[in-house]
Amino acid sequence: MDSFWVIVLFILFAIFSDRKDKKKPVPKRRVPDLGRRPLPDIELPRPKQEKFEIPDLRGAPQMPDIQTTAEVETQDAIRAQQERYQEMLRRKKKQKQREQLERQAASQTAQRQSPQTQLMLNNLQQAVIWSEILGKPKAKR
């Protein structure tokens, strides 16, 4: 029976000590009340492609001369540079074609003249070699 009273006292002590050092309660989570409030009126954005003409105004000052902006000038500079590059490529292509035609013409003329000149060049080279072989030694010249 002594153990029974010890257990009861322990339980009572635990209950009273919790009440004494009690923490603040955790606040309830707030739920938004979207269903009760009306939604605000949202205006749809205008399409950017809408164009309208401005009517002429009587007595209005003349429109000033509009200077080009930096962006337009930059685009013009880029376009001019691209055109110069394309022109350079065209010139190089034409020059290569001319060189090819010249090479073809030179090769055709070389083929026409080559058998005779090659034989002559071949004969001359062999003649020099044979003269060195069959001629007097350099020491005795």
Short mmCIF file of N, CA and C in Angstrom, two decimals, residues 5-140:
data_model
loop_
_atom_site.label_atom_id
_atom_site.label_comp_id
_atom_site.label_asym_id
_atom_site.label_seq_id
_atom_site.Cartn_x
_atom_site.Cartn_y
_atom_site.Cartn_z
N TRP A 5 0.59 4.89 -2.54
CA TRP A 5 0.58 6.30 -2.16
C TRP A 5 1.76 7.04 -2.80
N VAL A 6 2.85 6.39 -2.97
CA VAL A 6 4.01 7.01 -3.61
C VAL A 6 3.69 7.32 -5.09
N ILE A 7 3.04 6.39 -5.73
CA ILE A 7 2.68 6.58 -7.14
C ILE A 7 1.67 7.70 -7.28
N VAL A 8 0.66 7.73 -6.43
CA VAL A 8 -0.37 8.77 -6.48
C VAL A 8 0.26 10.15 -6.23
N LEU A 9 1.13 10.23 -5.26
CA LEU A 9 1.81 11.49 -4.96
C LEU A 9 2.67 11.94 -6.17
N PHE A 10 3.31 11.01 -6.78
CA PHE A 10 4.14 11.35 -7.94
C PHE A 10 3.28 11.90 -9.07
N ILE A 11 2.12 11.28 -9.32
CA ILE A 11 1.23 11.73 -10.38
C ILE A 11 0.69 13.13 -10.05
N LEU A 12 0.26 13.36 -8.82
CA LEU A 12 -0.23 14.67 -8.42
C LEU A 12 0.86 15.73 -8.54
N PHE A 13 2.05 15.39 -8.13
CA PHE A 13 3.17 16.33 -8.24
C PHE A 13 3.44 16.68 -9.70
N ALA A 14 3.38 15.71 -10.60
CA ALA A 14 3.61 15.96 -12.02
C ALA A 14 2.54 16.87 -12.60
N ILE A 15 1.26 16.65 -12.20
CA ILE A 15 0.17 17.46 -12.72
C ILE A 15 0.30 18.91 -12.24
N PHE A 16 0.54 19.10 -10.94
CA PHE A 16 0.63 20.46 -10.40
C PHE A 16 1.89 21.20 -10.89
N SER A 17 2.96 20.48 -11.07
CA SER A 17 4.17 21.16 -11.55
C SER A 17 3.99 21.62 -13.01
N ASP A 18 3.24 20.87 -13.82
CA ASP A 18 2.97 21.29 -15.19
C ASP A 18 2.11 22.55 -15.22
N ARG A 19 1.15 22.65 -14.31
CA ARG A 19 0.29 23.82 -14.29
C ARG A 19 1.05 25.06 -13.85
N LYS A 20 2.01 24.86 -13.02
CA LYS A 20 2.76 25.99 -12.51
C LYS A 20 3.71 26.55 -13.58
N ASP A 21 4.44 25.72 -14.31
CA ASP A 21 5.40 26.13 -15.33
C ASP A 21 4.80 26.01 -16.73
N LYS A 22 3.56 26.31 -16.84
CA LYS A 22 2.88 26.11 -18.11
C LYS A 22 3.38 27.11 -19.15
N LYS A 23 3.64 26.63 -20.38
CA LYS A 23 4.07 27.47 -21.49
C LYS A 23 2.87 28.16 -22.10
N LYS A 24 3.17 29.23 -22.89
CA LYS A 24 2.10 29.93 -23.58
C LYS A 24 1.52 29.00 -24.63
N PRO A 25 0.22 29.05 -24.83
CA PRO A 25 -0.36 28.17 -25.84
C PRO A 25 0.06 28.63 -27.24
N VAL A 26 0.18 27.69 -28.14
CA VAL A 26 0.55 27.98 -29.52
C VAL A 26 -0.66 28.61 -30.20
N PRO A 27 -0.48 29.78 -30.82
CA PRO A 27 -1.65 30.41 -31.45
C PRO A 27 -2.16 29.57 -32.61
N LYS A 28 -3.45 29.66 -32.81
CA LYS A 28 -4.07 28.90 -33.88
C LYS A 28 -3.65 29.47 -35.22
N ARG A 29 -3.54 28.60 -36.15
CA ARG A 29 -3.15 29.03 -37.50
C ARG A 29 -4.33 29.75 -38.14
N ARG A 30 -4.01 30.89 -38.72
CA ARG A 30 -5.06 31.69 -39.31
C ARG A 30 -5.35 31.20 -40.72
N VAL A 31 -6.59 30.98 -41.01
CA VAL A 31 -7.02 30.52 -42.32
C VAL A 31 -7.57 31.73 -43.07
N PRO A 32 -7.08 31.98 -44.30
CA PRO A 32 -7.60 33.14 -45.03
C PRO A 32 -9.07 32.96 -45.37
N ASP A 33 -9.78 34.05 -45.31
CA ASP A 33 -11.22 34.00 -45.55
C ASP A 33 -11.53 34.49 -46.96
N LEU A 34 -11.00 33.78 -47.94
CA LEU A 34 -11.18 34.18 -49.33
C LEU A 34 -12.63 34.03 -49.78
N GLY A 35 -13.31 33.10 -49.24
CA GLY A 35 -14.69 32.88 -49.67
C GLY A 35 -15.61 34.01 -49.25
N ARG A 36 -15.31 34.69 -48.19
CA ARG A 36 -16.19 35.75 -47.68
C ARG A 36 -15.94 37.09 -48.36
N ARG A 37 -14.66 37.36 -48.71
CA ARG A 37 -14.32 38.66 -49.31
C ARG A 37 -14.48 38.62 -50.81
N PRO A 38 -14.98 39.70 -51.41
CA PRO A 38 -15.06 39.72 -52.88
C PRO A 38 -13.67 39.98 -53.46
N LEU A 39 -13.42 39.40 -54.62
CA LEU A 39 -12.14 39.60 -55.28
C LEU A 39 -12.08 41.00 -55.88
N PRO A 40 -10.89 41.64 -55.89
CA PRO A 40 -10.80 42.98 -56.47
C PRO A 40 -10.94 42.91 -57.99
N ASP A 41 -11.44 43.99 -58.56
CA ASP A 41 -11.59 44.05 -60.02
C ASP A 41 -10.21 44.25 -60.63
N ILE A 42 -9.85 43.36 -61.51
CA ILE A 42 -8.55 43.43 -62.17
C ILE A 42 -8.78 43.79 -63.62
N GLU A 43 -8.15 44.89 -64.04
CA GLU A 43 -8.28 45.30 -65.44
C GLU A 43 -7.33 44.48 -66.29
N LEU A 44 -7.82 44.03 -67.40
CA LEU A 44 -6.97 43.28 -68.32
C LEU A 44 -6.03 44.24 -69.02
N PRO A 45 -4.77 43.88 -69.21
CA PRO A 45 -3.84 44.79 -69.89
C PRO A 45 -4.24 44.93 -71.36
N ARG A 46 -3.99 46.11 -71.89
CA ARG A 46 -4.29 46.36 -73.30
C ARG A 46 -3.30 45.60 -74.17
N PRO A 47 -3.76 45.08 -75.27
CA PRO A 47 -2.81 44.46 -76.19
C PRO A 47 -1.86 45.52 -76.73
N LYS A 48 -0.60 45.17 -76.86
CA LYS A 48 0.41 46.12 -77.29
C LYS A 48 0.32 46.42 -78.79
N GLN A 49 -0.43 45.63 -79.51
CA GLN A 49 -0.49 45.80 -80.96
C GLN A 49 -1.56 46.81 -81.38
N GLU A 50 -2.28 47.34 -80.41
CA GLU A 50 -3.31 48.30 -80.76
C GLU A 50 -2.67 49.56 -81.29
N LYS A 51 -3.15 50.01 -82.43
CA LYS A 51 -2.65 51.23 -83.02
C LYS A 51 -3.85 52.12 -83.35
N PHE A 52 -3.64 53.38 -83.13
CA PHE A 52 -4.69 54.32 -83.49
C PHE A 52 -4.03 55.56 -84.07
N GLU A 53 -4.76 56.23 -84.89
CA GLU A 53 -4.24 57.42 -85.55
C GLU A 53 -4.56 58.64 -84.70
N ILE A 54 -3.59 59.51 -84.61
CA ILE A 54 -3.81 60.77 -83.90
C ILE A 54 -4.33 61.77 -84.92
N PRO A 55 -5.47 62.35 -84.63
CA PRO A 55 -6.03 63.30 -85.62
C PRO A 55 -5.17 64.56 -85.67
N ASP A 56 -5.21 65.22 -86.83
CA ASP A 56 -4.47 66.47 -86.99
C ASP A 56 -5.12 67.55 -86.14
N LEU A 57 -4.28 68.28 -85.45
CA LEU A 57 -4.78 69.36 -84.61
C LEU A 57 -4.56 70.70 -85.32
N ARG A 58 -5.56 71.53 -85.29
CA ARG A 58 -5.43 72.84 -85.91
C ARG A 58 -4.57 73.72 -85.00
N GLY A 59 -3.62 74.39 -85.58
CA GLY A 59 -2.79 75.32 -84.83
C GLY A 59 -1.70 74.62 -84.01
N ALA A 60 -1.52 73.34 -84.21
CA ALA A 60 -0.49 72.62 -83.46
C ALA A 60 0.88 72.92 -84.05
N PRO A 61 1.94 72.91 -83.24
CA PRO A 61 3.28 73.17 -83.78
C PRO A 61 3.70 72.03 -84.70
N GLN A 62 4.63 72.33 -85.59
CA GLN A 62 5.11 71.31 -86.53
C GLN A 62 5.90 70.25 -85.78
N MET A 63 5.87 69.06 -86.34
CA MET A 63 6.62 67.96 -85.74
C MET A 63 8.11 68.21 -85.94
N PRO A 64 8.90 68.05 -84.91
CA PRO A 64 10.34 68.26 -85.07
C PRO A 64 10.96 67.11 -85.85
N ASP A 65 12.13 67.38 -86.44
CA ASP A 65 12.86 66.32 -87.12
C ASP A 65 13.36 65.34 -86.07
N ILE A 66 13.00 64.11 -86.24
CA ILE A 66 13.37 63.10 -85.25
C ILE A 66 14.75 62.56 -85.60
N GLN A 67 15.66 62.67 -84.67
CA GLN A 67 17.01 62.14 -84.85
C GLN A 67 17.00 60.66 -84.53
N THR A 68 17.92 59.93 -85.14
CA THR A 68 17.99 58.50 -84.88
C THR A 68 18.50 58.25 -83.48
N THR A 69 17.97 57.24 -82.87
CA THR A 69 18.41 56.90 -81.51
C THR A 69 19.68 56.08 -81.59
N ALA A 70 20.26 55.87 -80.43
CA ALA A 70 21.51 55.10 -80.38
C ALA A 70 21.30 53.67 -80.86
N GLU A 71 20.15 53.11 -80.55
CA GLU A 71 19.87 51.73 -80.97
C GLU A 71 19.82 51.62 -82.49
N VAL A 72 19.14 52.58 -83.12
CA VAL A 72 19.02 52.55 -84.58
C VAL A 72 20.39 52.73 -85.21
N GLU A 73 21.19 53.64 -84.66
CA GLU A 73 22.54 53.86 -85.19
C GLU A 73 23.39 52.60 -85.03
N THR A 74 23.24 51.94 -83.89
CA THR A 74 24.00 50.71 -83.68
C THR A 74 23.59 49.63 -84.67
N GLN A 75 22.29 49.50 -84.89
CA GLN A 75 21.82 48.51 -85.86
C GLN A 75 22.31 48.84 -87.26
N ASP A 76 22.31 50.13 -87.61
CA ASP A 76 22.81 50.53 -88.92
C ASP A 76 24.29 50.20 -89.05
N ALA A 77 25.05 50.44 -87.99
CA ALA A 77 26.48 50.14 -88.02
C ALA A 77 26.71 48.65 -88.19
N ILE A 78 25.93 47.86 -87.48
CA ILE A 78 26.07 46.40 -87.59
C ILE A 78 25.71 45.95 -89.00
N ARG A 79 24.62 46.50 -89.54
CA ARG A 79 24.19 46.12 -90.89
C ARG A 79 25.26 46.49 -91.91
N ALA A 80 25.86 47.70 -91.76
CA ALA A 80 26.91 48.13 -92.69
C ALA A 80 28.12 47.21 -92.59
N GLN A 81 28.47 46.83 -91.37
CA GLN A 81 29.61 45.93 -91.19
C GLN A 81 29.34 44.56 -91.83
N GLN A 82 28.12 44.06 -91.66
CA GLN A 82 27.76 42.79 -92.28
C GLN A 82 27.82 42.89 -93.80
N GLU A 83 27.35 44.00 -94.35
CA GLU A 83 27.39 44.18 -95.80
C GLU A 83 28.83 44.23 -96.30
N ARG A 84 29.71 44.93 -95.57
CA ARG A 84 31.13 44.98 -95.95
C ARG A 84 31.73 43.58 -95.91
N TYR A 85 31.38 42.81 -94.90
CA TYR A 85 31.90 41.45 -94.78
C TYR A 85 31.41 40.59 -95.94
N GLN A 86 30.12 40.70 -96.28
CA GLN A 86 29.58 39.93 -97.40
C GLN A 86 30.26 40.33 -98.71
N GLU A 87 30.50 41.64 -98.90
CA GLU A 87 31.18 42.11 -100.11
C GLU A 87 32.60 41.55 -100.17
N MET A 88 33.29 41.52 -99.02
CA MET A 88 34.64 40.97 -98.98
C MET A 88 34.61 39.48 -99.36
N LEU A 89 33.62 38.75 -98.83
CA LEU A 89 33.50 37.33 -99.18
C LEU A 89 33.24 37.15 -100.67
N ARG A 90 32.39 38.01 -101.25
CA ARG A 90 32.12 37.92 -102.69
C ARG A 90 33.39 38.16 -103.50
N ARG A 91 34.17 39.19 -103.09
CA ARG A 91 35.42 39.48 -103.80
C ARG A 91 36.38 38.31 -103.72
N LYS A 92 36.50 37.72 -102.52
CA LYS A 92 37.41 36.58 -102.36
C LYS A 92 36.96 35.41 -103.23
N LYS A 93 35.66 35.20 -103.29
CA LYS A 93 35.14 34.10 -104.10
C LYS A 93 35.44 34.33 -105.58
N LYS A 94 35.23 35.57 -106.04
CA LYS A 94 35.54 35.88 -107.44
C LYS A 94 37.02 35.73 -107.72
N GLN A 95 37.85 36.18 -106.76
CA GLN A 95 39.30 36.06 -106.94
C GLN A 95 39.72 34.59 -107.00
N LYS A 96 39.14 33.76 -106.15
CA LYS A 96 39.46 32.33 -106.18
C LYS A 96 39.04 31.71 -107.51
N GLN A 97 37.87 32.13 -108.01
CA GLN A 97 37.41 31.60 -109.29
C GLN A 97 38.36 32.01 -110.41
N ARG A 98 38.81 33.28 -110.38
CA ARG A 98 39.78 33.73 -111.39
C ARG A 98 41.06 32.93 -111.31
N GLU A 99 41.55 32.74 -110.07
CA GLU A 99 42.79 31.97 -109.91
C GLU A 99 42.62 30.54 -110.41
N GLN A 100 41.46 29.95 -110.15
CA GLN A 100 41.20 28.59 -110.64
C GLN A 100 41.21 28.57 -112.16
N LEU A 101 40.55 29.56 -112.77
CA LEU A 101 40.53 29.61 -114.23
C LEU A 101 41.94 29.78 -114.78
N GLU A 102 42.73 30.66 -114.12
CA GLU A 102 44.11 30.86 -114.57
C GLU A 102 44.92 29.57 -114.43
N ARG A 103 44.73 28.88 -113.30
CA ARG A 103 45.45 27.61 -113.11
C ARG A 103 45.05 26.58 -114.16
N GLN A 104 43.74 26.53 -114.43
CA GLN A 104 43.28 25.58 -115.44
C GLN A 104 43.86 25.93 -116.81
N ALA A 105 43.86 27.21 -117.12
CA ALA A 105 44.42 27.63 -118.41
C ALA A 105 45.92 27.33 -118.46
N ALA A 106 46.62 27.61 -117.36
CA ALA A 106 48.06 27.33 -117.30
C ALA A 106 48.33 25.83 -117.39
N SER A 107 47.49 25.04 -116.72
CA SER A 107 47.71 23.59 -116.78
C SER A 107 47.43 23.06 -118.18
N GLN A 108 46.43 23.63 -118.85
CA GLN A 108 46.14 23.19 -120.21
C GLN A 108 47.29 23.55 -121.15
N THR A 109 47.81 24.76 -121.01
CA THR A 109 48.94 25.14 -121.86
C THR A 109 50.17 24.32 -121.50
N ALA A 110 50.34 24.03 -120.22
CA ALA A 110 51.48 23.23 -119.78
C ALA A 110 51.38 21.81 -120.33
N GLN A 111 50.15 21.31 -120.37
CA GLN A 111 49.97 19.96 -120.89
C GLN A 111 50.28 19.94 -122.40
N ARG A 112 49.93 21.03 -123.08
CA ARG A 112 50.21 21.07 -124.50
C ARG A 112 51.71 21.16 -124.76
N GLN A 113 52.40 21.96 -123.95
CA GLN A 113 53.83 22.17 -124.18
C GLN A 113 54.70 21.22 -123.38
N SER A 114 54.14 20.59 -122.39
CA SER A 114 54.95 19.80 -121.46
C SER A 114 55.70 18.62 -122.09
N PRO A 115 55.16 17.86 -123.01
CA PRO A 115 55.94 16.72 -123.49
C PRO A 115 57.29 17.13 -124.07
N GLN A 116 57.32 18.19 -124.83
CA GLN A 116 58.58 18.62 -125.43
C GLN A 116 59.51 19.20 -124.38
N THR A 117 58.99 20.10 -123.55
CA THR A 117 59.85 20.73 -122.55
C THR A 117 60.31 19.74 -121.50
N GLN A 118 59.44 18.81 -121.13
CA GLN A 118 59.84 17.82 -120.13
C GLN A 118 60.94 16.94 -120.68
N LEU A 119 60.81 16.57 -121.94
CA LEU A 119 61.87 15.77 -122.53
C LEU A 119 63.18 16.55 -122.58
N MET A 120 63.08 17.80 -122.92
CA MET A 120 64.29 18.60 -123.00
C MET A 120 64.89 18.78 -121.62
N LEU A 121 64.05 19.09 -120.62
CA LEU A 121 64.55 19.26 -119.25
C LEU A 121 65.12 17.95 -118.72
N ASN A 122 64.43 16.88 -119.00
CA ASN A 122 64.91 15.56 -118.57
C ASN A 122 66.27 15.25 -119.20
N ASN A 123 66.35 15.50 -120.49
CA ASN A 123 67.60 15.23 -121.21
C ASN A 123 68.74 16.09 -120.67
N LEU A 124 68.45 17.37 -120.38
CA LEU A 124 69.49 18.25 -119.86
C LEU A 124 69.97 17.80 -118.48
N GLN A 125 69.03 17.42 -117.64
CA GLN A 125 69.40 16.96 -116.30
C GLN A 125 70.27 15.69 -116.38
N GLN A 126 69.83 14.77 -117.21
CA GLN A 126 70.60 13.53 -117.35
C GLN A 126 71.98 13.80 -117.97
N ALA A 127 72.03 14.76 -118.86
CA ALA A 127 73.32 15.10 -119.49
C ALA A 127 74.29 15.64 -118.45
N VAL A 128 73.83 16.48 -117.57
CA VAL A 128 74.70 17.04 -116.53
C VAL A 128 75.17 15.92 -115.60
N ILE A 129 74.27 15.04 -115.22
CA ILE A 129 74.64 13.94 -114.32
C ILE A 129 75.68 13.04 -114.98
N TRP A 130 75.44 12.67 -116.26
CA TRP A 130 76.37 11.79 -116.95
C TRP A 130 77.73 12.47 -117.16
N SER A 131 77.70 13.78 -117.37
CA SER A 131 78.98 14.46 -117.54
C SER A 131 79.78 14.44 -116.25
N GLU A 132 79.10 14.53 -115.11
CA GLU A 132 79.80 14.46 -113.83
C GLU A 132 80.35 13.05 -113.60
N ILE A 133 79.56 12.08 -113.98
CA ILE A 133 79.98 10.69 -113.75
C ILE A 133 81.14 10.31 -114.69
N LEU A 134 80.99 10.60 -115.97
CA LEU A 134 81.96 10.14 -116.95
C LEU A 134 83.12 11.10 -117.17
N GLY A 135 82.97 12.33 -116.72
CA GLY A 135 84.01 13.33 -116.96
C GLY A 135 85.22 13.11 -116.06
N LYS A 136 86.20 13.99 -116.20
CA LYS A 136 87.41 13.90 -115.39
C LYS A 136 87.06 14.21 -113.94
N PRO A 137 87.78 13.63 -113.01
CA PRO A 137 87.56 13.97 -111.61
C PRO A 137 87.92 15.43 -111.35
N LYS A 138 87.30 16.02 -110.37
CA LYS A 138 87.54 17.43 -110.06
C LYS A 138 88.98 17.66 -109.65
N ALA A 139 89.59 16.70 -109.03
CA ALA A 139 90.99 16.85 -108.60
C ALA A 139 91.92 16.98 -109.79
N LYS A 140 91.61 16.39 -110.91
CA LYS A 140 92.48 16.43 -112.08
C LYS A 140 92.10 17.51 -113.07
#
